[in-house]
Amino acid sequence: SGGKEPAPAGPNSATKGIGKSSKGEGSVPDWKARRDTAEAARRTWESLLVRNLPTGSLSEPRWDTTFALQQPESGMTGLVLFFATLAGSFCVKGLPSSDQANMGGPAEYCACRINDRLGVPGPKVRTVYRGDSEFGDIWAAVRRMELRAEKLGLSRTNRESLFERQG
């Protein structure tokens, strides 16, 4: 009469689908505990705001220790990423060479440098060029974090918007 036959009764039929528990009768099965732990970890990572972490020294950012990477939800461009490394947090702005004049990259850099000379508080800045070895270190950190995000089921980093549009 359509549908599945009921599973045959047997010694394991009462626990089928429940999973194993290492804590004995009445405890939460291991798979549920693992699921809950994974869900709590996912929520922690999703709520982490890298831009609110202490900033690191530009002289030694340690890109190889990047453990979190975020792209702002709003802003003028998709060319900004926040990195969290064991040295601190960093904001990286990419400038596609064809749009540099329109985006104010050089002007923003000069303004930050002038403010720094005048003692006006503001972000510390420096330039990393595409041919620099550090550029490769930053790009490798983006790729590592993208792979980690995919494994954890988190949203992908839009890496193309940061680096691949550069000339």
C-alpha positions as CSV (number, residue, x, y, z in Angstrom):
1,S,0.0,0.0,0.0
2,G,2.8,2.4,-0.9
3,G,5.5,3.6,1.5
4,K,8.3,1.8,3.3
5,E,8.0,-1.2,5.4
6,P,8.8,-0.6,9.1
7,A,12.3,-1.6,10.1
8,P,12.6,-5.0,11.6
9,A,12.7,-5.2,15.4
10,G,16.0,-6.3,16.7
11,P,18.5,-5.7,19.5
12,N,19.7,-2.4,17.9
13,S,16.3,-1.2,16.7
14,A,15.6,1.0,19.7
15,T,18.8,3.0,19.4
16,K,19.0,3.2,15.6
17,G,19.8,6.7,14.5
18,I,20.5,8.0,18.0
19,G,24.3,7.7,17.8
20,K,26.7,6.6,20.5
21,S,27.2,8.3,23.8
22,S,30.3,8.1,25.8
23,K,28.5,9.3,29.0
24,G,26.0,6.5,29.5
25,E,22.3,6.3,29.7
26,G,20.3,9.5,29.3
27,S,23.3,11.7,28.1
28,V,23.5,13.6,24.8
29,P,24.9,11.5,22.0
30,D,28.4,12.4,20.8
31,W,27.3,13.5,17.4
32,K,24.9,16.1,19.0
33,A,27.7,17.4,21.3
34,R,30.0,17.7,18.3
35,R,27.3,19.4,16.3
36,D,26.6,21.9,19.1
37,T,30.3,22.6,19.5
38,A,30.8,23.2,15.8
39,E,27.8,25.5,15.7
40,A,29.1,27.5,18.7
41,A,32.5,27.8,17.0
42,R,30.8,28.9,13.8
43,R,28.8,31.6,15.6
44,T,32.0,32.8,17.4
45,W,33.8,33.2,14.1
46,E,30.9,34.9,12.4
47,S,30.6,37.4,15.3
48,L,34.3,38.2,15.4
49,L,35.0,41.7,14.1
50,V,38.6,41.8,13.0
51,R,38.7,45.6,12.7
52,N,38.0,45.8,16.5
53,L,41.1,43.8,17.4
54,P,44.3,45.6,18.5
55,T,46.4,46.8,15.5
56,G,49.7,45.2,14.7
57,S,53.0,46.8,13.7
58,L,53.4,47.4,10.0
59,S,57.1,46.4,10.2
60,E,56.2,42.8,11.0
61,P,52.6,41.8,10.1
62,R,53.3,38.0,10.0
63,W,50.8,37.3,7.2
64,D,51.6,33.6,7.5
65,T,49.8,33.6,10.9
66,T,46.5,35.0,9.6
67,F,43.6,33.4,11.4
68,A,40.7,35.6,10.4
69,L,39.9,37.6,7.3
70,Q,36.9,39.8,6.7
71,Q,35.5,42.1,4.0
72,P,33.5,45.1,5.2
73,E,29.8,44.8,4.4
74,S,29.6,48.4,3.2
75,G,32.0,50.9,1.7
76,M,32.9,52.5,-1.5
77,T,34.7,49.5,-3.0
78,G,35.2,45.8,-2.6
79,L,38.9,46.3,-2.3
80,V,39.3,46.3,1.4
81,L,40.0,43.3,3.7
82,F,40.7,43.2,7.4
83,F,43.3,40.6,8.5
84,A,43.8,39.2,12.0
85,T,47.3,37.8,12.5
86,L,49.2,36.8,15.6
87,A,50.9,40.2,15.3
88,G,47.6,42.1,15.3
89,S,44.9,43.3,12.9
90,F,45.5,45.0,9.6
91,C,43.5,46.7,6.9
92,V,44.6,46.1,3.4
93,K,43.3,48.2,0.5
94,G,43.8,47.1,-3.0
95,L,44.0,49.6,-5.8
96,P,43.3,48.4,-9.4
97,S,45.9,50.4,-11.5
98,S,43.2,51.5,-14.0
99,D,41.1,53.1,-11.2
100,Q,43.8,54.6,-9.0
101,A,43.1,58.2,-10.1
102,N,39.3,57.8,-9.4
103,M,39.7,56.0,-6.0
104,G,41.9,58.6,-4.3
105,G,44.5,55.9,-3.3
106,P,47.5,58.2,-3.7
107,A,45.7,61.2,-2.1
108,E,44.6,59.1,0.8
109,Y,48.1,57.8,1.3
110,C,49.6,61.3,1.2
111,A,47.0,62.6,3.7
112,C,47.8,59.8,6.1
113,R,51.5,60.5,5.8
114,I,51.1,64.3,6.4
115,N,48.8,63.7,9.4
116,D,51.5,61.3,10.8
117,R,54.2,64.0,10.4
118,L,52.0,66.6,12.1
119,G,51.2,64.2,15.0
120,V,47.5,63.9,14.1
121,P,46.2,60.5,15.2
122,G,45.3,58.2,12.3
123,P,46.1,54.9,10.6
124,K,49.7,54.0,9.8
125,V,50.1,53.3,6.1
126,R,52.7,51.9,3.7
127,T,52.6,50.6,0.2
128,V,53.0,47.0,-0.9
129,Y,53.5,46.6,-4.7
130,R,52.4,43.7,-6.7
131,G,55.9,42.6,-7.4
132,D,57.0,42.6,-3.7
133,S,57.5,39.3,-1.9
134,E,55.1,40.6,0.8
135,F,52.4,40.9,-1.8
136,G,52.7,37.1,-2.3
137,D,52.5,36.6,1.4
138,I,49.3,38.6,1.6
139,W,47.8,36.7,-1.3
140,A,48.8,33.4,0.2
141,A,47.0,34.4,3.4
142,V,43.8,35.3,1.4
143,R,43.9,31.9,-0.3
144,R,44.5,30.0,3.0
145,M,41.6,31.8,4.7
146,E,39.3,31.2,1.7
147,L,40.0,27.5,1.8
148,R,39.4,27.5,5.6
149,A,36.1,29.4,5.2
150,E,34.9,26.9,2.6
151,K,35.7,24.0,4.9
152,L,33.8,25.6,7.7
153,G,30.9,26.5,5.5
154,L,31.4,30.2,6.0
155,S,30.9,32.8,3.2
156,R,33.7,33.0,0.6
157,T,36.1,35.9,0.6
158,N,35.8,37.8,-2.6
159,R,39.5,37.6,-3.4
160,E,39.0,38.7,-7.0
161,S,37.8,42.1,-5.9
162,L,41.0,42.7,-3.9
163,F,43.8,41.5,-6.1
164,E,42.9,40.0,-9.5
165,R,41.6,43.3,-10.9
166,Q,45.1,44.9,-10.5
167,G,46.8,45.6,-13.8
